Amino acid sequence: MNQAEVQQYLQQSTDQDVAARNTLSPNTAILLGILFIAVVFRFHNISLPLVDAFSWRETSTAMMADNFQQRSWNIFFPEISWTGPGPSYQGREFQIVSYLTALLYQLFGWHDWFGRMVAAFFGLVTVFSLHRLTALCWGETHAHAAALAYALMPAAIMIDSSFLPDPAMLALVTLGVWLFAKYWAGGSSWLLPVATLSFSLGVLAKPPGLAAGAVIFYLMVCWILENKRKQATVVFLSGLLSLAIIGAYFSWAIYLGRSYPPFHVAGSGYIWDSGFWTFFRNSFYFKSVWNTSVWWFYGYPLMVLIAVGFWMPPRPVEDPKQRTLSAIPYVWLAAAMVVYLVAAREITSNPWNYHIFHVPFAMFCGRGALLLVTFGSGAALSPAVVLRAVCLAAVTLVWSTFPLVATMKAPIAMDGKLLGEELARLARPGDLVIAIAPEVGDPVPVYYSRTRGWVFPPGGGDVEWSKFVADDTTAVAQLEDLRAQGADLFGVAKNAADKKDRLFMEHHKGVVEYLDKTATKLVDSDRLLIYRLGLP
């Protein structure tokens, strides 16, 4: 071969290398397609007001974003607006989603859907991290199936597009676990500090994320059993640092919540609060889990796929390292179950806390789907496999994704929003409002009034504010106490009902009669009733 031929060969090789780098691999193209599907489902109707099934928690989170932007940028003092003029600091998780949303308010003005958008971007991080983690555990094909299952899972769509801290929690702990697993499998040393930082932020965003730490602990123990004590020691020290930071923050949050009105620390219903036998007598609230799973979060098609995938994992491989990684979904699920057992009442009352389960659930769901579509056909992409996949996707969309997401996104608190907007129209600068939403205790009307005020009955701390008091005399006394504290407007949605299904307009007729005598009626429509209270 002469010099000209050598140069021509080298040029052709270079051109081929450049073309290969500029061409997406099939696996990358599939991942991008799954991310696009996740974008479609999470950003569809992203501008929906905070009036869906999670409105109560969403508007509290949104109020904290408002107060960061309007009152103080100190992230260690999260503040809500539904317990009076304030300050109304509460013991809360580290406010990642609300703080990022407040920054968007500062840059682009207030839009109630900015919080949903921030959460949805974290949801996309979860899709990507879940895909890469599953690829480490079970291979690329399972990674595609698991990421697609998560992208289409109604529970994941709902939570990832809600103004909640949970999407940040799951995204950051999943990213941290994936990076650590990659480090454990022989990756670069820089992966460990990045994984520690990501995991720590995820747990700070929401404590249930701590369950994912069981995967890191499991892999560290495997290193100890392999006599790799130096690596295990470094991981152990990193874990201690992470736990110290997490413990320090939540100690502060508890102190903050106990030191300022309304003396409220988020989260309750743990086994040490209610007692083991209360949980036992209620069968650890598994009936609620079943109802939420069937009618809200998964539906029968996805539940069947999760069960199949859990029961029939991929066959063990010869490589010991790969065999260790393949157990990660089971370790994660087992740790999440421990979290559930000690916090069953809290989790079932606030179902967005199930989000920590959705990484292993998606992995099992993807595995179950692969088993069904390739049954009797091997791994080859035959016409029969494609047809089964299309049919399975159609069943999942028709009987799970579309109807359940629509149920959860139904604007059930719309009258509360309308009440808030009417209060905003009537309020003078500095006015404080009292507002009763269709679901008693929901702060949605206070949020949309763009003022501060109280829910009614007034709540906070250990006070029950999701049901009316027994008699009109007590309710009038509460009303007068709030008037003495500066309340200017009183508004109620006429369909407002408490947790015992008692309508305000029927249960508290005496309160309405008292307001007719002592306040000025401003609005009396088919849906709303609003008074200006005046001086006490």
Short mmCIF file of C-alpha atoms in Angstrom, two decimals, residues 23-515:
data_model
loop_
_atom_site.label_atom_id
_atom_site.label_comp_id
_atom_site.label_asym_id
_atom_site.label_seq_id
_atom_site.Cartn_x
_atom_site.Cartn_y
_atom_site.Cartn_z
CA THR A 23 -25.37 9.16 14.71
CA LEU A 24 -27.58 8.27 17.67
CA SER A 25 -27.31 4.73 18.87
CA PRO A 26 -30.61 2.82 18.95
CA ASN A 27 -30.60 2.76 22.76
CA THR A 28 -30.06 6.52 22.97
CA ALA A 29 -32.82 7.13 20.44
CA ILE A 30 -35.22 4.96 22.44
CA LEU A 31 -34.35 6.81 25.67
CA LEU A 32 -34.97 10.15 23.98
CA GLY A 33 -38.32 8.84 22.74
CA ILE A 34 -39.29 7.78 26.26
CA LEU A 35 -38.26 11.19 27.61
CA PHE A 36 -40.46 12.79 24.96
CA ILE A 37 -43.41 10.65 26.08
CA ALA A 38 -42.74 11.66 29.68
CA VAL A 39 -42.69 15.34 28.62
CA VAL A 40 -46.03 14.98 26.85
CA PHE A 41 -47.78 13.47 29.86
CA ARG A 42 -46.18 15.72 32.48
CA PHE A 43 -46.50 19.01 30.64
CA HIS A 44 -49.98 18.41 29.27
CA ASN A 45 -52.28 21.00 30.85
CA ILE A 46 -49.36 22.24 32.95
CA SER A 47 -51.16 25.55 33.51
CA LEU A 48 -54.01 23.87 35.43
CA PRO A 49 -54.69 25.90 38.60
CA LEU A 50 -53.90 24.26 41.93
CA VAL A 51 -57.42 22.83 42.25
CA ASP A 52 -56.88 19.11 41.69
CA ALA A 53 -56.90 16.24 44.18
CA PHE A 54 -53.69 17.48 45.81
CA SER A 55 -54.74 21.14 46.11
CA TRP A 56 -54.40 21.22 49.91
CA ARG A 57 -50.67 20.34 49.89
CA GLU A 58 -49.92 22.16 46.65
CA THR A 59 -51.24 25.51 47.83
CA SER A 60 -49.30 25.25 51.08
CA THR A 61 -46.14 24.66 49.05
CA ALA A 62 -47.09 27.55 46.75
CA MET A 63 -47.56 29.86 49.73
CA MET A 64 -44.00 29.13 50.84
CA ALA A 65 -42.76 30.12 47.37
CA ASP A 66 -44.80 33.34 47.62
CA ASN A 67 -43.33 34.18 51.01
CA PHE A 68 -39.76 33.54 49.89
CA GLN A 69 -40.24 35.98 47.04
CA GLN A 70 -42.33 38.57 48.90
CA ARG A 71 -41.08 38.49 52.51
CA SER A 72 -37.72 36.76 52.98
CA TRP A 73 -35.31 34.74 50.85
CA ASN A 74 -34.03 32.80 53.86
CA ILE A 75 -34.63 29.20 52.83
CA PHE A 76 -34.40 28.02 56.45
CA PHE A 77 -37.61 29.86 57.38
CA PRO A 78 -40.43 28.41 55.22
CA GLU A 79 -43.68 30.24 55.88
CA ILE A 80 -47.30 29.59 55.01
CA SER A 81 -50.08 32.21 54.81
CA TRP A 82 -53.15 30.47 56.25
CA THR A 83 -52.66 31.13 59.98
CA GLY A 84 -52.97 34.90 60.12
CA PRO A 85 -50.65 37.87 59.57
CA GLY A 86 -47.57 35.90 60.57
CA PRO A 87 -44.81 35.19 60.77
CA SER A 88 -46.18 31.68 60.27
CA TYR A 89 -43.04 29.57 60.10
CA GLN A 90 -43.46 25.81 59.98
CA GLY A 91 -41.17 22.84 60.39
CA ARG A 92 -40.92 21.62 56.82
CA GLU A 93 -38.62 19.73 54.50
CA PHE A 94 -35.83 21.66 52.74
CA GLN A 95 -37.67 23.83 50.24
CA ILE A 96 -36.05 22.99 46.90
CA VAL A 97 -39.13 23.10 44.65
CA SER A 98 -40.72 26.14 46.31
CA TYR A 99 -37.44 28.08 46.34
CA LEU A 100 -36.74 27.44 42.66
CA THR A 101 -40.31 28.49 41.92
CA ALA A 102 -39.82 31.70 43.91
CA LEU A 103 -36.78 32.47 41.78
CA LEU A 104 -38.94 32.06 38.67
CA TYR A 105 -41.51 34.44 40.18
CA GLN A 106 -38.75 36.98 40.71
CA LEU A 107 -37.58 36.69 37.12
CA PHE A 108 -40.83 36.27 35.20
CA GLY A 109 -43.66 37.32 37.52
CA TRP A 110 -46.19 35.22 39.41
CA HIS A 111 -47.85 32.29 37.64
CA ASP A 112 -49.46 29.57 39.72
CA TRP A 113 -48.28 26.85 37.33
CA PHE A 114 -44.55 27.58 37.68
CA GLY A 115 -44.39 25.13 40.57
CA ARG A 116 -45.88 22.39 38.41
CA MET A 117 -43.27 23.11 35.75
CA VAL A 118 -40.37 22.84 38.22
CA ALA A 119 -41.76 19.54 39.52
CA ALA A 120 -42.17 18.21 35.97
CA PHE A 121 -38.51 18.90 35.16
CA PHE A 122 -37.51 16.92 38.23
CA GLY A 123 -39.78 14.14 36.95
CA LEU A 124 -37.75 14.00 33.75
CA VAL A 125 -34.57 13.63 35.81
CA THR A 126 -36.19 10.64 37.49
CA VAL A 127 -37.02 9.05 34.11
CA PHE A 128 -33.41 9.40 32.96
CA SER A 129 -31.85 8.24 36.25
CA LEU A 130 -34.24 5.30 36.53
CA HIS A 131 -33.34 4.26 32.99
CA ARG A 132 -29.62 4.31 33.69
CA LEU A 133 -29.99 2.57 37.06
CA THR A 134 -32.09 -0.20 35.51
CA ALA A 135 -29.52 -0.59 32.73
CA LEU A 136 -26.86 -1.23 35.38
CA CYS A 137 -29.08 -3.75 37.17
CA TRP A 138 -30.84 -5.62 34.38
CA GLY A 139 -29.58 -4.33 31.02
CA GLU A 140 -30.68 -1.82 28.38
CA THR A 141 -33.85 -3.61 27.27
CA HIS A 142 -35.21 -3.66 30.80
CA ALA A 143 -34.12 -0.03 31.19
CA HIS A 144 -36.30 0.98 28.24
CA ALA A 145 -39.28 -0.94 29.64
CA ALA A 146 -38.88 0.44 33.18
CA ALA A 147 -38.47 4.06 32.04
CA LEU A 148 -41.50 3.75 29.76
CA ALA A 149 -43.53 2.23 32.61
CA TYR A 150 -42.62 5.19 34.82
CA ALA A 151 -43.41 7.65 32.04
CA LEU A 152 -46.93 6.19 31.70
CA MET A 153 -47.66 5.40 35.36
CA PRO A 154 -50.65 7.55 36.51
CA ALA A 155 -49.23 8.05 40.00
CA ALA A 156 -45.89 9.23 38.65
CA ILE A 157 -47.55 11.55 36.12
CA MET A 158 -49.76 13.08 38.80
CA ILE A 159 -47.06 13.62 41.40
CA ASP A 160 -44.45 14.78 38.89
CA SER A 161 -46.83 17.47 37.61
CA SER A 162 -47.97 18.69 41.03
CA PHE A 163 -46.54 21.59 43.06
CA LEU A 164 -45.05 19.21 45.65
CA PRO A 165 -41.58 18.49 47.05
CA ASP A 166 -41.82 14.77 46.21
CA PRO A 167 -40.67 15.01 42.54
CA ALA A 168 -37.42 16.65 43.68
CA MET A 169 -36.98 13.98 46.35
CA LEU A 170 -37.33 11.05 43.98
CA ALA A 171 -35.28 12.63 41.20
CA LEU A 172 -32.35 13.45 43.46
CA VAL A 173 -32.24 10.18 45.41
CA THR A 174 -32.58 8.14 42.19
CA LEU A 175 -29.79 10.15 40.59
CA GLY A 176 -27.67 9.65 43.71
CA VAL A 177 -28.28 5.90 43.85
CA TRP A 178 -27.51 5.50 40.13
CA LEU A 179 -24.26 7.47 40.42
CA PHE A 180 -23.23 5.47 43.47
CA ALA A 181 -24.04 2.15 41.78
CA LYS A 182 -21.97 3.29 38.83
CA TYR A 183 -19.11 4.16 41.19
CA TRP A 184 -19.47 0.78 42.94
CA ALA A 185 -19.31 -1.01 39.57
CA GLY A 186 -15.93 0.57 38.82
CA GLY A 187 -16.72 4.15 37.84
CA SER A 188 -14.61 7.23 38.45
CA SER A 189 -13.91 8.39 42.02
CA TRP A 190 -15.68 11.73 41.42
CA LEU A 191 -18.97 9.88 41.29
CA LEU A 192 -19.00 9.31 45.06
CA PRO A 193 -19.11 12.97 46.23
CA VAL A 194 -21.65 13.85 43.53
CA ALA A 195 -23.80 10.86 44.48
CA THR A 196 -23.57 11.82 48.17
CA LEU A 197 -24.60 15.41 47.42
CA SER A 198 -27.51 14.37 45.22
CA PHE A 199 -28.80 11.76 47.65
CA SER A 200 -28.50 14.15 50.61
CA LEU A 201 -30.46 16.87 48.82
CA GLY A 202 -33.10 14.31 47.90
CA VAL A 203 -33.64 13.25 51.50
CA LEU A 204 -33.65 16.89 52.61
CA ALA A 205 -36.37 17.50 50.01
CA LYS A 206 -38.52 14.81 51.62
CA PRO A 207 -37.56 12.31 54.39
CA PRO A 208 -39.03 9.16 52.71
CA GLY A 209 -36.10 9.42 50.29
CA LEU A 210 -34.00 7.94 53.07
CA ALA A 211 -35.36 4.53 52.04
CA ALA A 212 -33.25 4.65 48.88
CA GLY A 213 -30.18 4.83 51.09
CA ALA A 214 -30.70 1.14 51.80
CA VAL A 215 -29.30 0.46 48.32
CA ILE A 216 -26.10 2.33 49.14
CA PHE A 217 -25.82 0.53 52.48
CA TYR A 218 -26.40 -2.82 50.75
CA LEU A 219 -23.63 -2.20 48.22
CA MET A 220 -21.28 -1.04 51.00
CA VAL A 221 -21.93 -4.27 52.92
CA CYS A 222 -21.17 -6.25 49.77
CA TRP A 223 -17.79 -4.51 49.62
CA ILE A 224 -17.14 -5.43 53.26
CA LEU A 225 -17.95 -9.07 52.51
CA GLU A 226 -15.49 -8.91 49.62
CA ASN A 227 -12.83 -7.53 52.00
CA LYS A 228 -12.75 -4.21 50.15
CA ARG A 229 -12.64 -2.39 53.45
CA LYS A 230 -10.89 0.73 52.19
CA GLN A 231 -13.66 1.48 49.68
CA ALA A 232 -16.33 0.61 52.24
CA THR A 233 -14.76 2.94 54.81
CA VAL A 234 -14.84 5.86 52.38
CA VAL A 235 -18.50 5.17 51.63
CA PHE A 236 -19.28 4.84 55.34
CA LEU A 237 -17.71 8.22 56.08
CA SER A 238 -19.60 9.79 53.19
CA GLY A 239 -22.81 8.31 54.58
CA LEU A 240 -22.10 9.67 58.06
CA LEU A 241 -21.56 13.14 56.61
CA SER A 242 -24.81 12.88 54.67
CA LEU A 243 -26.77 11.73 57.72
CA ALA A 244 -25.22 14.49 59.85
CA ILE A 245 -26.39 17.15 57.40
CA ILE A 246 -29.84 15.60 57.12
CA GLY A 247 -30.16 15.23 60.88
CA ALA A 248 -29.01 18.80 61.50
CA TYR A 249 -31.55 20.26 59.09
CA PHE A 250 -34.52 18.30 60.39
CA SER A 251 -33.54 19.08 63.98
CA TRP A 252 -33.71 22.73 62.98
CA ALA A 253 -37.07 22.18 61.24
CA ILE A 254 -38.54 20.60 64.39
CA TYR A 255 -37.20 23.46 66.51
CA LEU A 256 -38.64 26.04 64.11
CA GLY A 257 -42.04 24.40 64.04
CA ARG A 258 -42.21 24.18 67.82
CA SER A 259 -41.01 27.73 68.42
CA TYR A 260 -43.33 29.84 66.25
CA PRO A 261 -47.10 29.95 65.81
CA PRO A 262 -48.93 27.93 64.58
CA PHE A 263 -46.49 25.48 66.22
CA HIS A 264 -46.75 23.03 63.35
CA VAL A 265 -44.20 20.44 62.21
CA ALA A 266 -45.24 18.78 58.95
CA GLY A 267 -45.95 15.08 59.15
CA SER A 268 -47.90 13.00 61.64
CA GLY A 269 -49.48 9.57 61.88
CA TYR A 270 -46.30 7.64 62.66
CA ILE A 271 -46.36 4.38 64.58
CA TRP A 272 -44.82 6.03 67.66
CA ASP A 273 -47.60 8.64 67.62
CA SER A 274 -50.55 6.29 67.36
CA GLY A 275 -49.05 3.14 68.83
CA PHE A 276 -48.40 -0.26 67.26
CA TRP A 277 -51.77 -1.69 68.25
CA THR A 278 -53.65 1.16 66.56
CA PHE A 279 -51.81 0.33 63.34
CA PHE A 280 -52.41 -3.38 63.90
CA ARG A 281 -56.15 -2.96 64.52
CA ASN A 282 -56.39 -1.00 61.28
CA SER A 283 -54.42 -3.68 59.39
CA PHE A 284 -51.72 -1.06 58.77
CA TYR A 285 -54.23 0.77 56.56
CA PHE A 286 -53.78 -1.67 53.68
CA LYS A 287 -57.40 -1.20 52.64
CA SER A 288 -56.57 2.44 51.90
CA VAL A 289 -53.48 1.32 49.99
CA TRP A 290 -55.60 -0.97 47.84
CA ASN A 291 -58.22 1.67 47.10
CA THR A 292 -55.59 4.27 46.21
CA SER A 293 -53.78 1.77 43.99
CA VAL A 294 -56.88 0.68 42.08
CA TRP A 295 -58.79 3.93 41.71
CA TRP A 296 -56.05 6.55 41.64
CA PHE A 297 -52.46 5.50 41.18
CA TYR A 298 -52.07 2.38 39.04
CA GLY A 299 -55.21 0.54 38.01
CA TYR A 300 -55.44 -3.19 37.46
CA PRO A 301 -53.26 -3.41 34.29
CA LEU A 302 -50.21 -1.83 35.92
CA MET A 303 -50.79 -3.68 39.19
CA VAL A 304 -50.73 -7.00 37.32
CA LEU A 305 -47.52 -6.06 35.51
CA ILE A 306 -45.85 -5.01 38.77
CA ALA A 307 -46.84 -8.31 40.41
CA VAL A 308 -45.58 -10.38 37.46
CA GLY A 309 -42.29 -8.53 37.32
CA PHE A 310 -41.77 -8.84 41.07
CA TRP A 311 -42.52 -12.57 41.05
CA MET A 312 -40.36 -13.41 38.01
CA PRO A 313 -37.13 -11.39 38.07
CA PRO A 314 -34.44 -11.81 35.39
CA ARG A 315 -32.43 -15.00 35.64
CA PRO A 316 -29.25 -14.81 37.75
CA VAL A 317 -26.09 -14.10 35.77
CA GLU A 318 -22.65 -15.61 36.30
CA ASP A 319 -20.88 -12.32 36.98
CA PRO A 320 -20.97 -11.80 40.81
CA LYS A 321 -20.93 -8.01 40.47
CA GLN A 322 -23.87 -8.05 38.10
CA ARG A 323 -25.73 -10.47 40.36
CA THR A 324 -25.29 -8.04 43.26
CA LEU A 325 -26.59 -5.12 41.21
CA SER A 326 -29.61 -7.11 40.04
CA ALA A 327 -30.96 -7.19 43.61
CA ILE A 328 -31.20 -3.39 43.88
CA PRO A 329 -34.95 -3.14 43.06
CA TYR A 330 -35.76 -5.61 45.84
CA VAL A 331 -33.56 -3.82 48.36
CA TRP A 332 -35.19 -0.48 47.50
CA LEU A 333 -38.70 -1.95 47.74
CA ALA A 334 -37.97 -3.64 51.08
CA ALA A 335 -36.68 -0.36 52.55
CA ALA A 336 -39.70 1.53 51.22
CA MET A 337 -41.96 -1.03 52.89
CA VAL A 338 -40.20 -0.40 56.23
CA VAL A 339 -40.86 3.32 55.79
CA TYR A 340 -44.49 2.54 55.04
CA LEU A 341 -44.93 0.32 58.11
CA VAL A 342 -43.70 3.04 60.48
CA ALA A 343 -45.60 5.86 58.73
CA ALA A 344 -48.66 4.09 57.31
CA ARG A 345 -51.21 6.55 58.60
CA GLU A 346 -49.28 9.57 57.30
CA ILE A 347 -48.60 7.98 53.90
CA THR A 348 -52.18 6.84 53.31
CA SER A 349 -53.53 10.24 54.37
CA ASN A 350 -51.11 12.04 52.03
CA PRO A 351 -50.68 9.63 49.12
CA TRP A 352 -47.96 11.62 47.32
CA ASN A 353 -45.68 10.01 49.93
CA TYR A 354 -46.00 6.75 47.95
CA HIS A 355 -43.62 8.29 45.41
CA ILE A 356 -40.60 6.55 46.95
CA PHE A 357 -42.10 3.23 45.76
CA HIS A 358 -42.25 4.25 42.13
CA VAL A 359 -38.67 3.45 41.13
CA PRO A 360 -38.85 -0.26 42.05
CA PHE A 361 -42.48 -0.42 40.91
CA ALA A 362 -41.49 0.91 37.48
CA MET A 363 -38.64 -1.60 37.26
CA PHE A 364 -40.94 -4.50 38.14
CA CYS A 365 -43.64 -3.17 35.82
CA GLY A 366 -41.17 -2.98 32.93
CA ARG A 367 -39.98 -6.50 33.68
CA GLY A 368 -43.55 -7.79 33.76
CA ALA A 369 -44.33 -6.12 30.45
CA LEU A 370 -41.26 -7.67 28.80
CA LEU A 371 -42.25 -11.11 30.05
CA LEU A 372 -45.74 -10.83 28.61
CA VAL A 373 -44.79 -9.42 25.21
CA THR A 374 -41.90 -11.87 24.65
CA PHE A 375 -43.64 -14.95 26.06
CA GLY A 376 -42.85 -17.91 23.84
CA SER A 377 -41.02 -15.71 21.33
CA GLY A 378 -37.64 -15.22 22.95
CA ALA A 379 -35.98 -11.83 22.94
CA ALA A 380 -36.25 -11.32 19.17
CA LEU A 381 -38.24 -8.33 17.93
CA SER A 382 -40.73 -10.39 15.92
CA PRO A 383 -44.08 -9.15 14.55
CA ALA A 384 -45.84 -11.06 17.33
CA VAL A 385 -43.78 -9.26 19.99
CA VAL A 386 -44.50 -5.87 18.42
CA LEU A 387 -48.23 -6.62 18.22
CA ARG A 388 -48.34 -7.72 21.86
CA ALA A 389 -46.44 -4.59 22.92
CA VAL A 390 -48.90 -2.37 21.07
CA CYS A 391 -51.88 -4.15 22.62
CA LEU A 392 -50.37 -3.99 26.11
CA ALA A 393 -49.62 -0.28 25.73
CA ALA A 394 -53.18 0.35 24.53
CA VAL A 395 -54.68 -1.54 27.50
CA THR A 396 -52.45 0.38 29.92
CA LEU A 397 -53.34 3.75 28.44
CA VAL A 398 -57.08 3.08 28.17
CA TRP A 399 -57.62 1.35 31.53
CA SER A 400 -54.94 3.01 33.66
CA THR A 401 -53.18 6.14 32.46
CA PHE A 402 -55.94 8.19 30.82
CA PRO A 403 -58.86 7.57 33.23
CA LEU A 404 -56.84 7.70 36.47
CA VAL A 405 -54.91 10.85 35.59
CA ALA A 406 -58.19 12.48 34.56
CA THR A 407 -59.71 11.50 37.92
CA MET A 408 -56.83 12.94 39.92
CA LYS A 409 -56.63 16.11 37.82
CA ALA A 410 -60.36 16.86 38.09
CA PRO A 411 -60.76 20.48 39.32
CA ILE A 412 -62.53 19.55 42.54
CA ALA A 413 -61.39 22.70 44.37
CA MET A 414 -62.45 25.14 41.64
CA ASP A 415 -65.02 26.84 43.87
CA GLY A 416 -62.24 27.47 46.36
CA LYS A 417 -60.21 29.18 43.67
CA LEU A 418 -63.23 31.27 42.64
CA LEU A 419 -63.75 32.26 46.26
CA GLY A 420 -60.12 33.30 46.54
CA GLU A 421 -60.28 35.37 43.37
CA GLU A 422 -63.43 37.10 44.57
CA LEU A 423 -61.76 37.85 47.89
CA ALA A 424 -58.77 39.26 45.99
CA ARG A 425 -61.13 41.55 44.07
CA LEU A 426 -62.76 42.82 47.26
CA ALA A 427 -59.70 43.02 49.51
CA ARG A 428 -58.06 46.31 50.36
CA PRO A 429 -54.29 46.57 50.88
CA GLY A 430 -53.39 44.81 54.13
CA ASP A 431 -56.74 43.03 54.54
CA LEU A 432 -56.78 39.62 56.18
CA VAL A 433 -59.28 36.99 55.09
CA ILE A 434 -61.09 34.02 56.59
CA ALA A 435 -61.95 31.44 53.95
CA ILE A 436 -63.71 28.08 53.86
CA ALA A 437 -62.98 25.95 50.80
CA PRO A 438 -65.23 23.18 49.43
CA GLU A 439 -63.02 20.79 51.41
CA VAL A 440 -62.77 22.31 54.86
CA GLY A 441 -59.20 23.14 55.81
CA ASP A 442 -57.96 23.43 52.23
CA PRO A 443 -56.05 26.75 52.01
CA VAL A 444 -56.72 27.16 48.27
CA PRO A 445 -59.00 30.25 48.68
CA VAL A 446 -56.47 31.97 50.94
CA TYR A 447 -53.78 31.31 48.33
CA TYR A 448 -55.81 32.70 45.43
CA SER A 449 -56.89 35.71 47.48
CA ARG A 450 -53.23 36.81 47.22
CA THR A 451 -53.48 37.94 50.85
CA ARG A 452 -52.87 36.34 54.21
CA GLY A 453 -55.52 35.00 56.54
CA TRP A 454 -56.99 31.90 58.10
CA VAL A 455 -58.74 28.72 57.13
CA PHE A 456 -61.87 28.09 59.20
CA PRO A 457 -62.05 26.50 61.67
CA PRO A 458 -58.59 27.98 62.40
CA GLY A 459 -55.89 25.31 62.37
CA GLY A 460 -52.26 24.67 63.05
CA GLY A 461 -50.24 22.55 65.44
CA ASP A 462 -52.33 19.74 66.88
CA VAL A 463 -55.64 21.53 66.23
CA GLU A 464 -58.13 19.67 64.02
CA TRP A 465 -59.14 21.99 61.21
CA SER A 466 -60.72 19.62 58.71
CA LYS A 467 -64.04 19.36 60.55
CA PHE A 468 -66.45 21.90 61.98
CA VAL A 469 -66.90 22.40 65.69
CA ALA A 470 -69.97 20.90 67.25
CA ASP A 471 -72.07 24.03 67.81
CA ASP A 472 -72.63 27.57 66.54
CA THR A 473 -71.64 29.19 69.83
CA THR A 474 -68.09 27.82 69.63
CA ALA A 475 -67.84 28.71 65.94
CA VAL A 476 -68.96 32.31 66.62
CA ALA A 477 -66.39 32.56 69.40
CA GLN A 478 -63.69 31.41 66.97
CA LEU A 479 -64.90 33.94 64.41
CA GLU A 480 -64.81 36.77 66.91
CA ASP A 481 -61.31 35.79 68.02
CA LEU A 482 -60.11 36.03 64.42
CA ARG A 483 -61.90 39.35 63.97
CA ALA A 484 -60.06 40.62 67.05
CA GLN A 485 -56.78 39.53 65.43
CA GLY A 486 -57.56 41.68 62.40
CA ALA A 487 -59.67 39.57 60.03
CA ASP A 488 -61.46 41.82 57.51
CA LEU A 489 -63.26 39.48 55.10
CA PHE A 490 -65.12 36.21 55.64
CA GLY A 491 -65.83 33.98 52.66
CA VAL A 492 -67.27 30.51 52.23
CA ALA A 493 -67.97 28.29 49.25
CA LYS A 494 -71.59 27.22 49.60
CA ASN A 495 -70.67 23.60 48.90
CA ALA A 496 -68.08 23.60 51.73
CA ALA A 497 -68.21 20.37 53.74
CA ASP A 498 -65.99 18.92 56.43
CA LYS A 499 -64.53 15.44 56.74
CA LYS A 500 -67.84 14.26 58.26
CA ASP A 501 -69.68 15.51 55.14
CA ARG A 502 -71.47 18.26 57.08
CA LEU A 503 -72.23 21.30 54.92
CA PHE A 504 -71.30 24.64 56.46
CA MET A 505 -74.50 26.27 55.21
CA GLU A 506 -76.57 23.65 57.07
CA HIS A 507 -74.43 22.80 60.08
CA HIS A 508 -73.63 26.43 60.91
CA LYS A 509 -76.84 28.24 60.01
CA GLY A 510 -76.47 30.14 63.26
CA VAL A 511 -73.08 31.49 62.17
CA VAL A 512 -74.58 32.76 58.92
CA GLU A 513 -77.42 34.44 60.84
CA TYR A 514 -74.88 36.02 63.19
CA LEU A 515 -72.89 37.37 60.23
#
